């Protein structure tokens, strides 16, 4: 196994790993351990070039610093990427080799599930390292995070509705939901229970039809979701969907959803702001997922109460962000970033 340190400005530690015996290769990026050990999932996917995998790890690990800090967790930000096709290249040997990479970092980085990974894979990784969460079983196993993620997003939608429409009551409000996977389906159920009307889409047309039936929702084609008439748009599929093409199409008063990296660029936060659309920053809205994983890393005994308190804290943070954005006349995304910066560099504030 070769583990080489790479110099990456703005990151505390970045390593490249290569193991010829198992075919493992990739990167671990530790952006910050200032608030605690770096935590963030491991992603396995193919990349055109290793430099793209490195870029992904650097960008995602920085995102984890912001997400963990916004959720007030004693955790820093890190992320790992394994280069390869998870359906063809993933073997127990490769996962165990990755576990040795994580162990070699001595607890500076905690890994968990991300794209291309399953709880069973975490168990394989866990045969070689203690610094793994998202395990399928065990005393602190945290299970599927998506119901908690959805609860956090639902809370964010209520706060955003209060700021935009004067009331957090969602009955009679219309919410458009893009992506009906693990998070999107749970979110639709919460919104439906709260009396909201739903406009839904997914590239999986079977899932769209099923949920349209279950929630008496209006189903639209994937491309039609941006121009759908609604009060709030909740992106819960992929990143980069708020961009110079989609933003002019929106017919909503606010955007609050769970997908990671919804803004294609920082300029898109300003674009939404200029249109008078309140944008609930994604890394605050979807923090429930990492709160759930944190119970495993931090070995929290009274899990339910602890998660409840953290979700309430996230809701208050969102409220503070939207209030400050309004007072200062700036985008909530800019405020959210600066709140995290203040936590990371209190002396500079
Ligand atoms: P998932 O894979 O279960 O669901 C995603 C859904 O989006 C799928 O049904 C897919 O068919 C659909 N989709 C993909 N592209 C689409 C498109 N262009 N238009 C419409 N639908 C499309 O994933 P998930 O776990 O539900 O996560 C959803 C988003 O939330 C992701 O961005 C993820 O990174 C983020 N997130 C998830 C969690 C969690 O707890 N699962 C936590 C934090 C953030």
CSV table of C-alpha atoms and ligand atoms in Angstrom, one decimal:
chain,number,residue,atom,x,y,z
A,1,UNK,CA,0.0,0.0,0.0
A,2,UNK,CA,1.3,3.4,-0.9
A,3,UNK,CA,-0.1,6.4,1.1
A,4,UNK,CA,1.3,9.7,-0.1
A,5,UNK,CA,0.7,13.1,1.4
A,6,UNK,CA,-0.4,15.7,-1.2
A,7,UNK,CA,0.0,19.4,-0.7
A,8,UNK,CA,-3.4,21.0,-1.0
A,9,UNK,CA,-3.8,24.7,0.0
A,10,UNK,CA,-6.8,25.3,2.3
A,11,UNK,CA,-6.8,21.7,3.5
A,12,UNK,CA,-5.1,20.3,6.7
A,13,UNK,CA,-4.2,17.0,5.2
A,14,UNK,CA,-4.7,15.2,1.9
A,15,UNK,CA,-3.5,11.7,1.1
A,16,UNK,CA,-3.5,9.7,-2.1
A,17,UNK,CA,-3.7,5.9,-1.6
A,18,UNK,CA,-2.9,3.1,-4.0
A,19,UNK,CA,-2.9,-0.6,-3.3
A,20,UNK,CA,-1.9,-2.8,-6.2
A,21,UNK,CA,-3.0,-6.0,-4.5
A,22,UNK,CA,-6.6,-5.0,-4.2
A,23,UNK,CA,-6.9,-2.4,-7.0
A,24,UNK,CA,-7.7,0.3,-4.5
A,25,UNK,CA,-6.9,3.9,-5.4
A,26,UNK,CA,-8.2,7.3,-4.4
A,27,UNK,CA,-7.9,10.2,-1.9
A,28,UNK,CA,-8.8,11.2,1.6
A,29,UNK,CA,-9.2,15.0,2.0
A,30,UNK,CA,-9.2,16.4,5.5
A,31,UNK,CA,-10.3,20.0,5.2
A,32,UNK,CA,-10.5,20.9,8.9
A,33,UNK,CA,-10.2,19.2,12.3
A,34,UNK,CA,-10.7,22.5,14.2
A,35,UNK,CA,-14.0,21.6,15.7
A,36,UNK,CA,-13.3,17.9,16.1
A,37,UNK,CA,-12.2,14.8,14.0
A,38,UNK,CA,-13.1,15.2,10.3
A,39,UNK,CA,-16.2,13.3,9.4
A,40,UNK,CA,-17.7,12.7,6.0
A,41,UNK,CA,-18.5,9.7,3.8
A,42,UNK,CA,-16.6,7.8,1.3
A,43,UNK,CA,-17.8,7.9,-2.3
A,44,UNK,CA,-17.0,5.3,-4.9
A,45,UNK,CA,-17.4,6.2,-8.6
A,46,UNK,CA,-15.5,6.3,-11.9
A,47,UNK,CA,-13.8,9.5,-12.9
A,48,UNK,CA,-12.3,10.6,-16.2
A,49,UNK,CA,-9.0,11.4,-14.6
A,50,UNK,CA,-7.6,11.0,-11.0
A,51,UNK,CA,-7.4,14.8,-10.8
A,52,UNK,CA,-11.2,14.9,-11.0
A,53,UNK,CA,-11.4,12.5,-8.0
A,54,UNK,CA,-9.1,14.7,-6.1
A,55,UNK,CA,-11.1,17.8,-6.9
A,56,UNK,CA,-14.3,16.0,-5.8
A,57,UNK,CA,-12.6,15.0,-2.5
A,58,UNK,CA,-11.4,18.6,-1.8
A,59,UNK,CA,-14.7,20.2,-2.6
A,60,UNK,CA,-16.8,17.7,-0.7
A,61,UNK,CA,-14.5,17.8,2.4
A,62,UNK,CA,-14.8,21.6,2.6
A,63,UNK,CA,-18.6,21.2,2.3
A,64,UNK,CA,-18.5,18.8,5.3
A,65,UNK,CA,-16.7,21.3,7.4
A,66,UNK,CA,-19.5,23.8,6.7
A,67,UNK,CA,-22.3,21.2,7.2
A,68,UNK,CA,-20.9,19.9,10.5
A,69,UNK,CA,-20.2,23.4,11.9
A,70,UNK,CA,-23.6,24.6,10.9
A,71,UNK,CA,-25.1,21.6,12.8
A,72,UNK,CA,-23.0,22.6,15.9
A,73,UNK,CA,-21.4,19.2,15.9
A,74,UNK,CA,-17.9,18.7,17.5
A,75,UNK,CA,-16.7,17.4,14.1
A,76,UNK,CA,-14.6,18.7,11.4
A,77,UNK,CA,-14.8,18.1,7.6
A,78,UNK,CA,-13.4,15.3,5.5
A,79,UNK,CA,-14.3,13.1,2.6
A,80,UNK,CA,-12.8,10.2,0.8
A,81,UNK,CA,-13.2,9.0,-2.8
A,82,UNK,CA,-12.4,5.6,-4.2
A,83,UNK,CA,-11.9,5.5,-7.9
A,84,UNK,CA,-13.8,2.7,-9.6
A,85,UNK,CA,-17.1,1.3,-10.6
A,86,UNK,CA,-19.0,0.3,-7.4
A,87,UNK,CA,-20.9,-2.4,-9.3
A,88,UNK,CA,-17.8,-4.0,-10.8
A,89,UNK,CA,-14.7,-3.1,-8.9
A,90,UNK,CA,-15.8,-3.2,-5.2
A,91,UNK,CA,-14.5,-6.3,-3.4
A,92,UNK,CA,-14.1,-7.2,0.3
A,93,UNK,CA,-10.3,-6.9,-0.2
A,94,UNK,CA,-10.6,-3.4,-1.7
A,95,UNK,CA,-12.8,-2.3,1.2
A,96,UNK,CA,-10.5,-3.8,3.8
A,97,UNK,CA,-7.6,-2.0,2.2
A,98,UNK,CA,-9.5,1.3,2.4
A,99,UNK,CA,-10.2,0.5,6.1
A,100,UNK,CA,-6.4,0.3,6.6
A,101,UNK,CA,-6.0,3.8,5.0
A,102,UNK,CA,-8.6,5.2,7.4
A,103,UNK,CA,-6.9,3.5,10.3
A,104,UNK,CA,-3.5,4.9,9.3
A,105,UNK,CA,-4.9,8.4,9.8
A,106,UNK,CA,-5.2,7.7,13.5
A,107,UNK,CA,-8.8,9.0,14.0
A,108,UNK,CA,-8.3,12.3,12.2
A,109,UNK,CA,-10.9,11.1,9.7
A,110,UNK,CA,-14.1,9.2,10.3
A,111,UNK,CA,-15.7,7.6,7.3
A,112,UNK,CA,-19.3,6.6,6.5
A,113,UNK,CA,-21.6,5.9,3.6
A,114,UNK,CA,-21.8,8.1,0.5
A,115,UNK,CA,-22.6,7.4,-3.2
A,116,UNK,CA,-21.8,3.9,-4.2
A,117,UNK,CA,-21.5,2.6,-0.7
A,118,UNK,CA,-23.8,0.5,1.6
A,119,UNK,CA,-24.0,-0.3,5.3
A,120,UNK,CA,-22.5,-3.8,4.5
A,121,UNK,CA,-19.5,-2.1,2.9
A,122,UNK,CA,-19.0,-0.1,6.1
A,123,UNK,CA,-18.9,-3.4,8.0
A,124,UNK,CA,-16.1,-4.6,5.7
A,125,UNK,CA,-14.2,-1.4,6.2
A,126,UNK,CA,-14.8,-1.8,9.9
A,127,UNK,CA,-12.9,-5.0,10.0
A,128,UNK,CA,-9.7,-2.9,9.6
A,129,UNK,CA,-10.6,0.4,11.3
A,130,UNK,CA,-12.6,1.6,14.3
A,131,UNK,CA,-13.1,5.0,12.6
A,132,UNK,CA,-16.2,4.0,10.6
A,133,UNK,CA,-19.9,4.9,11.0
A,134,UNK,CA,-23.0,3.9,9.1
A,135,UNK,CA,-22.6,0.3,10.2
A,136,UNK,CA,-25.6,-2.1,9.7
A,137,UNK,CA,-25.5,-3.2,13.4
A,138,UNK,CA,-23.8,-2.7,16.7
A,139,UNK,CA,-24.5,-0.8,19.9
A,140,UNK,CA,-24.4,2.7,18.3
A,141,UNK,CA,-25.3,1.8,14.7
A,142,UNK,CA,-27.3,4.8,13.4
A,143,UNK,CA,-29.1,3.1,10.4
A,144,UNK,CA,-30.6,4.9,7.5
A,145,UNK,CA,-30.2,8.7,8.0
A,146,UNK,CA,-32.8,9.7,5.4
A,147,UNK,CA,-35.9,9.9,7.8
A,148,UNK,CA,-33.9,12.3,10.0
A,149,UNK,CA,-32.6,14.2,7.0
A,150,UNK,CA,-36.2,14.6,5.8
A,151,UNK,CA,-37.3,15.9,9.2
A,152,UNK,CA,-34.6,18.5,9.2
A,153,UNK,CA,-35.6,19.6,5.7
A,154,UNK,CA,-39.3,19.7,6.7
A,155,UNK,CA,-38.3,22.0,9.6
A,156,UNK,CA,-36.3,24.2,7.2
A,157,UNK,CA,-39.3,24.5,4.9
A,158,UNK,CA,-41.5,25.6,7.8
A,159,UNK,CA,-39.0,28.2,8.9
A,160,UNK,CA,-38.6,29.4,5.3
A,161,UNK,CA,-42.4,29.6,4.9
A,162,UNK,CA,-42.6,31.8,8.0
A,163,UNK,CA,-40.1,34.2,6.6
A,164,UNK,CA,-41.5,34.2,3.1
A,165,UNK,CA,-45.3,34.0,3.8
A,166,UNK,CA,-45.6,35.0,7.4
A,167,UNK,CA,-46.7,31.6,8.7
A,168,UNK,CA,-45.0,28.2,9.2
A,169,UNK,CA,-48.4,26.6,8.6
A,170,UNK,CA,-48.0,24.5,5.4
A,171,UNK,CA,-51.7,23.6,5.1
A,172,UNK,CA,-52.9,24.7,1.7
A,173,UNK,CA,-49.4,25.6,0.6
A,174,UNK,CA,-48.0,24.0,-2.5
A,175,UNK,CA,-44.5,22.4,-2.4
A,176,UNK,CA,-42.8,21.1,-5.6
A,177,UNK,CA,-40.4,18.2,-4.9
A,178,UNK,CA,-37.7,17.1,-7.2
A,179,UNK,CA,-36.4,13.6,-6.5
A,180,UNK,CA,-38.5,11.0,-4.7
A,181,UNK,CA,-35.7,8.7,-3.4
A,182,UNK,CA,-34.9,8.0,0.2
A,183,UNK,CA,-35.1,11.6,1.3
A,184,UNK,CA,-37.8,12.9,-1.1
A,185,UNK,CA,-40.3,10.2,-0.2
A,186,UNK,CA,-40.0,10.8,3.6
A,187,UNK,CA,-40.3,14.5,3.0
A,188,UNK,CA,-43.4,14.1,0.8
A,189,UNK,CA,-45.0,12.1,3.7
A,190,UNK,CA,-44.3,14.9,6.2
A,191,UNK,CA,-45.5,17.6,3.9
A,192,UNK,CA,-48.7,15.6,3.1
A,193,UNK,CA,-49.4,15.1,6.8
A,194,UNK,CA,-49.0,18.9,7.3
A,195,UNK,CA,-51.7,19.5,4.7
A,196,UNK,CA,-49.4,20.7,1.9
A,197,UNK,CA,-50.3,20.1,-1.8
A,198,UNK,CA,-47.5,18.4,-3.7
A,199,UNK,CA,-46.2,18.7,-7.2
A,200,UNK,CA,-43.6,15.9,-7.7
A,201,UNK,CA,-41.1,14.6,-10.2
A,202,UNK,CA,-38.5,11.9,-10.5
A,203,UNK,CA,-36.6,10.4,-13.5
A,204,UNK,CA,-38.0,7.1,-12.2
A,205,UNK,CA,-41.5,7.5,-13.6
A,206,UNK,CA,-42.8,4.4,-11.7
A,207,UNK,CA,-41.8,6.0,-8.4
A,208,UNK,CA,-43.4,9.3,-9.5
A,209,UNK,CA,-46.7,7.6,-10.4
A,210,UNK,CA,-46.7,5.6,-7.1
A,211,UNK,CA,-46.2,8.7,-4.9
A,212,UNK,CA,-48.7,10.7,-7.0
A,213,UNK,CA,-51.2,8.1,-6.1
A,214,UNK,CA,-50.3,7.9,-2.5
A,215,UNK,CA,-50.3,11.6,-1.8
A,216,UNK,CA,-52.8,12.7,-4.4
A,217,UNK,CA,-49.9,14.8,-5.8
A,218,UNK,CA,-49.6,16.4,-9.2
A,219,UNK,CA,-46.9,14.5,-11.2
A,220,UNK,CA,-44.9,16.5,-13.7
A,221,UNK,CA,-42.0,15.6,-16.1
A,222,UNK,CA,-38.5,16.1,-14.7
A,223,UNK,CA,-37.8,19.1,-16.8
A,224,UNK,CA,-41.2,20.7,-15.9
A,225,UNK,CA,-40.5,21.0,-12.2
A,226,UNK,CA,-38.6,24.3,-12.5
A,227,UNK,CA,-41.5,26.1,-14.1
A,228,UNK,CA,-44.2,24.4,-11.9
A,229,UNK,CA,-46.4,26.9,-9.9
A,230,UNK,CA,-45.8,26.3,-6.2
A,231,UNK,CA,-45.0,28.2,-3.0
A,232,UNK,CA,-41.8,26.4,-2.2
A,233,UNK,CA,-39.5,24.3,-4.3
A,234,UNK,CA,-37.7,21.4,-2.5
A,235,UNK,CA,-34.8,20.0,-4.6
A,236,UNK,CA,-34.0,16.5,-3.3
A,237,UNK,CA,-32.2,14.8,-6.2
A,238,UNK,CA,-28.9,16.1,-7.5
A,239,UNK,CA,-26.6,19.1,-7.2
A,240,UNK,CA,-26.1,22.1,-9.5
A,241,UNK,CA,-29.8,22.4,-10.4
A,242,UNK,CA,-30.1,26.1,-9.3
A,243,UNK,CA,-28.3,27.8,-12.1
A,244,UNK,CA,-28.6,30.5,-14.7
A,245,UNK,CA,-31.0,28.4,-16.8
A,246,UNK,CA,-33.3,27.1,-14.1
A,247,UNK,CA,-33.5,30.2,-11.8
A,248,UNK,CA,-35.3,32.4,-14.3
A,249,UNK,CA,-38.0,29.7,-14.8
A,250,UNK,CA,-38.9,29.3,-11.1
A,251,UNK,CA,-42.4,30.4,-10.1
A,252,UNK,CA,-42.0,29.9,-6.3
A,253,UNK,CA,-41.4,32.2,-3.4
A,254,UNK,CA,-38.7,30.1,-1.7
A,255,UNK,CA,-36.4,27.1,-2.3
A,256,UNK,CA,-35.7,24.8,0.6
A,257,UNK,CA,-34.7,21.2,0.0
A,258,UNK,CA,-32.2,18.5,0.8
A,259,UNK,CA,-29.9,17.9,-2.2
A,260,UNK,CA,-26.3,18.6,-1.6
A,261,UNK,CA,-24.7,21.5,-3.5
A,262,UNK,CA,-27.9,22.8,-5.1
A,263,UNK,CA,-26.3,26.0,-6.3
A,264,UNK,CA,-24.2,25.6,-9.5
A,265,UNK,CA,-22.1,28.6,-8.4
A,266,UNK,CA,-22.1,31.2,-5.6
A,267,UNK,CA,-23.5,33.7,-8.1
A,268,UNK,CA,-26.7,31.6,-8.2
A,269,UNK,CA,-27.3,32.5,-4.6
A,270,UNK,CA,-27.3,36.1,-5.6
A,271,UNK,CA,-29.5,35.3,-8.7
A,272,UNK,CA,-32.2,33.8,-6.4
A,273,UNK,CA,-31.9,36.8,-4.0
A,274,UNK,CA,-32.3,39.3,-6.9
A,275,UNK,CA,-35.5,37.5,-7.9
A,276,UNK,CA,-36.8,37.8,-4.3
A,277,UNK,CA,-36.8,34.0,-3.9
A,278,UNK,CA,-35.6,33.0,-0.4
A,279,UNK,CA,-33.1,30.2,-0.6
A,280,UNK,CA,-32.6,28.0,2.5
A,281,UNK,CA,-28.9,27.0,2.4
A,282,UNK,CA,-28.7,23.3,1.6
A,283,UNK,CA,-25.9,22.5,4.1
A,284,UNK,CA,-28.0,23.8,6.9
A,285,UNK,CA,-31.3,22.3,5.6
A,286,UNK,CA,-30.0,18.8,5.2
A,287,UNK,CA,-27.8,18.6,8.3
A,288,UNK,CA,-30.1,16.0,9.9
A,289,UNK,CA,-28.2,13.3,8.0
A,290,UNK,CA,-24.9,14.0,9.6
A,291,UNK,CA,-26.6,14.6,13.0
A,292,UNK,CA,-27.8,11.0,12.7
A,293,UNK,CA,-24.3,9.7,11.7
A,294,UNK,CA,-22.8,11.7,14.6
A,295,UNK,CA,-24.7,9.7,17.2
A,296,UNK,CA,-22.6,6.7,16.1
A,297,UNK,CA,-19.3,8.6,16.0
A,298,UNK,CA,-19.9,10.3,19.3
A,299,UNK,CA,-21.4,7.2,20.9
A,300,UNK,CA,-24.6,9.0,22.0
A,301,UNK,CA,-26.6,6.9,24.5
A,302,UNK,CA,-29.9,8.8,24.5
A,303,UNK,CA,-30.1,9.0,20.7
A,304,UNK,CA,-33.6,10.2,20.2
A,305,UNK,CA,-33.5,13.1,22.6
A,306,UNK,CA,-30.0,14.2,21.3
A,307,UNK,CA,-31.2,14.1,17.7
A,308,UNK,CA,-34.3,16.0,18.6
A,309,UNK,CA,-32.2,18.8,20.3
A,310,UNK,CA,-29.8,19.0,17.3
A,311,UNK,CA,-32.7,19.3,14.9
A,312,UNK,CA,-34.2,22.1,16.9
A,313,UNK,CA,-30.8,23.8,17.0
A,314,UNK,CA,-30.6,23.5,13.2
A,315,UNK,CA,-34.0,25.1,12.9
A,316,UNK,CA,-32.9,28.0,15.1
A,317,UNK,CA,-29.8,28.4,13.0
A,318,UNK,CA,-31.9,28.5,9.8
A,319,UNK,CA,-34.1,31.1,11.4
A,320,UNK,CA,-31.1,33.2,12.4
A,321,UNK,CA,-29.6,33.0,8.9
A,322,UNK,CA,-32.9,34.1,7.2
A,323,UNK,CA,-33.3,36.9,9.7
A,324,UNK,CA,-29.8,38.2,9.2
A,325,UNK,CA,-30.1,37.9,5.4
A,326,UNK,CA,-33.2,40.0,5.5
A,327,UNK,CA,-31.8,42.6,7.8
A,328,UNK,CA,-28.5,42.9,5.9
A,329,UNK,CA,-30.1,42.6,2.5
A,330,UNK,CA,-27.9,39.8,1.4
A,331,UNK,CA,-28.4,36.2,0.3
A,332,UNK,CA,-29.0,33.5,3.0
A,333,UNK,CA,-26.2,31.5,1.5
A,334,UNK,CA,-23.7,34.3,2.1
A,335,UNK,CA,-24.9,34.6,5.7
A,336,UNK,CA,-24.7,30.9,6.3
A,337,UNK,CA,-21.1,30.8,5.0
A,338,UNK,CA,-20.1,33.7,7.2
A,339,UNK,CA,-21.7,32.2,10.3
A,340,UNK,CA,-19.6,29.1,9.8
A,341,UNK,CA,-16.5,31.2,9.1
A,342,UNK,CA,-17.1,32.9,12.5
A,343,UNK,CA,-17.2,29.6,14.2
A,344,UNK,CA,-14.0,28.4,12.5
A,345,UNK,CA,-12.1,31.7,13.0
A,346,UNK,CA,-13.7,33.4,16.0
A,347,UNK,CA,-10.8,35.7,16.5
A,348,UNK,CA,-11.2,37.2,13.1
A,349,UNK,CA,-14.9,38.0,13.6
B,1,LIG,P1,-31.6,8.7,-3.6
B,1,LIG,O1,-30.6,8.2,-4.6
B,1,LIG,O2,-32.3,7.8,-2.7
B,1,LIG,O3,-32.8,9.6,-4.4
B,1,LIG,C1,-32.5,10.5,-5.4
B,1,LIG,C2,-33.7,10.5,-6.3
B,1,LIG,O4,-33.5,11.5,-7.3
B,1,LIG,C3,-33.8,9.2,-7.1
B,1,LIG,O5,-35.1,8.6,-7.0
B,1,LIG,C4,-33.5,9.6,-8.5
B,1,LIG,O6,-34.2,8.8,-9.5
B,1,LIG,C5,-33.9,11.0,-8.5
B,1,LIG,N1,-33.3,11.9,-9.6
B,1,LIG,C6,-32.0,11.9,-10.0
B,1,LIG,N2,-31.8,12.8,-10.9
B,1,LIG,C7,-33.0,13.4,-11.1
B,1,LIG,C8,-33.5,14.5,-11.9
B,1,LIG,N3,-32.7,15.1,-12.7
B,1,LIG,N4,-34.8,14.9,-11.8
B,1,LIG,C9,-35.6,14.3,-10.9
B,1,LIG,N5,-35.2,13.2,-10.1
B,1,LIG,C10,-34.0,12.8,-10.2
B,1,LIG,O7,-30.8,9.8,-2.8
B,1,LIG,P2,-31.3,10.4,-1.4
B,1,LIG,O8,-30.6,9.7,-0.3
B,1,LIG,O9,-32.8,10.6,-1.3
B,1,LIG,O10,-30.6,11.9,-1.4
B,1,LIG,C11,-31.2,12.9,-2.2
B,1,LIG,C12,-30.3,14.1,-2.1
B,1,LIG,O11,-30.1,14.5,-0.8
B,1,LIG,C13,-28.8,13.9,-2.6
B,1,LIG,O12,-28.4,15.1,-3.2
B,1,LIG,C14,-28.1,13.6,-1.4
B,1,LIG,O13,-26.7,14.0,-1.5
B,1,LIG,C15,-28.7,14.6,-0.4
B,1,LIG,N6,-28.6,14.2,1.0
B,1,LIG,C16,-29.1,13.0,1.4
B,1,LIG,C17,-29.0,12.6,2.8
B,1,LIG,C18,-29.6,11.3,3.3
B,1,LIG,O14,-29.8,11.2,4.5
B,1,LIG,N7,-29.9,10.4,2.4
B,1,LIG,C19,-28.4,13.5,3.7
B,1,LIG,C20,-27.9,14.7,3.2
B,1,LIG,C21,-28.0,15.1,1.9
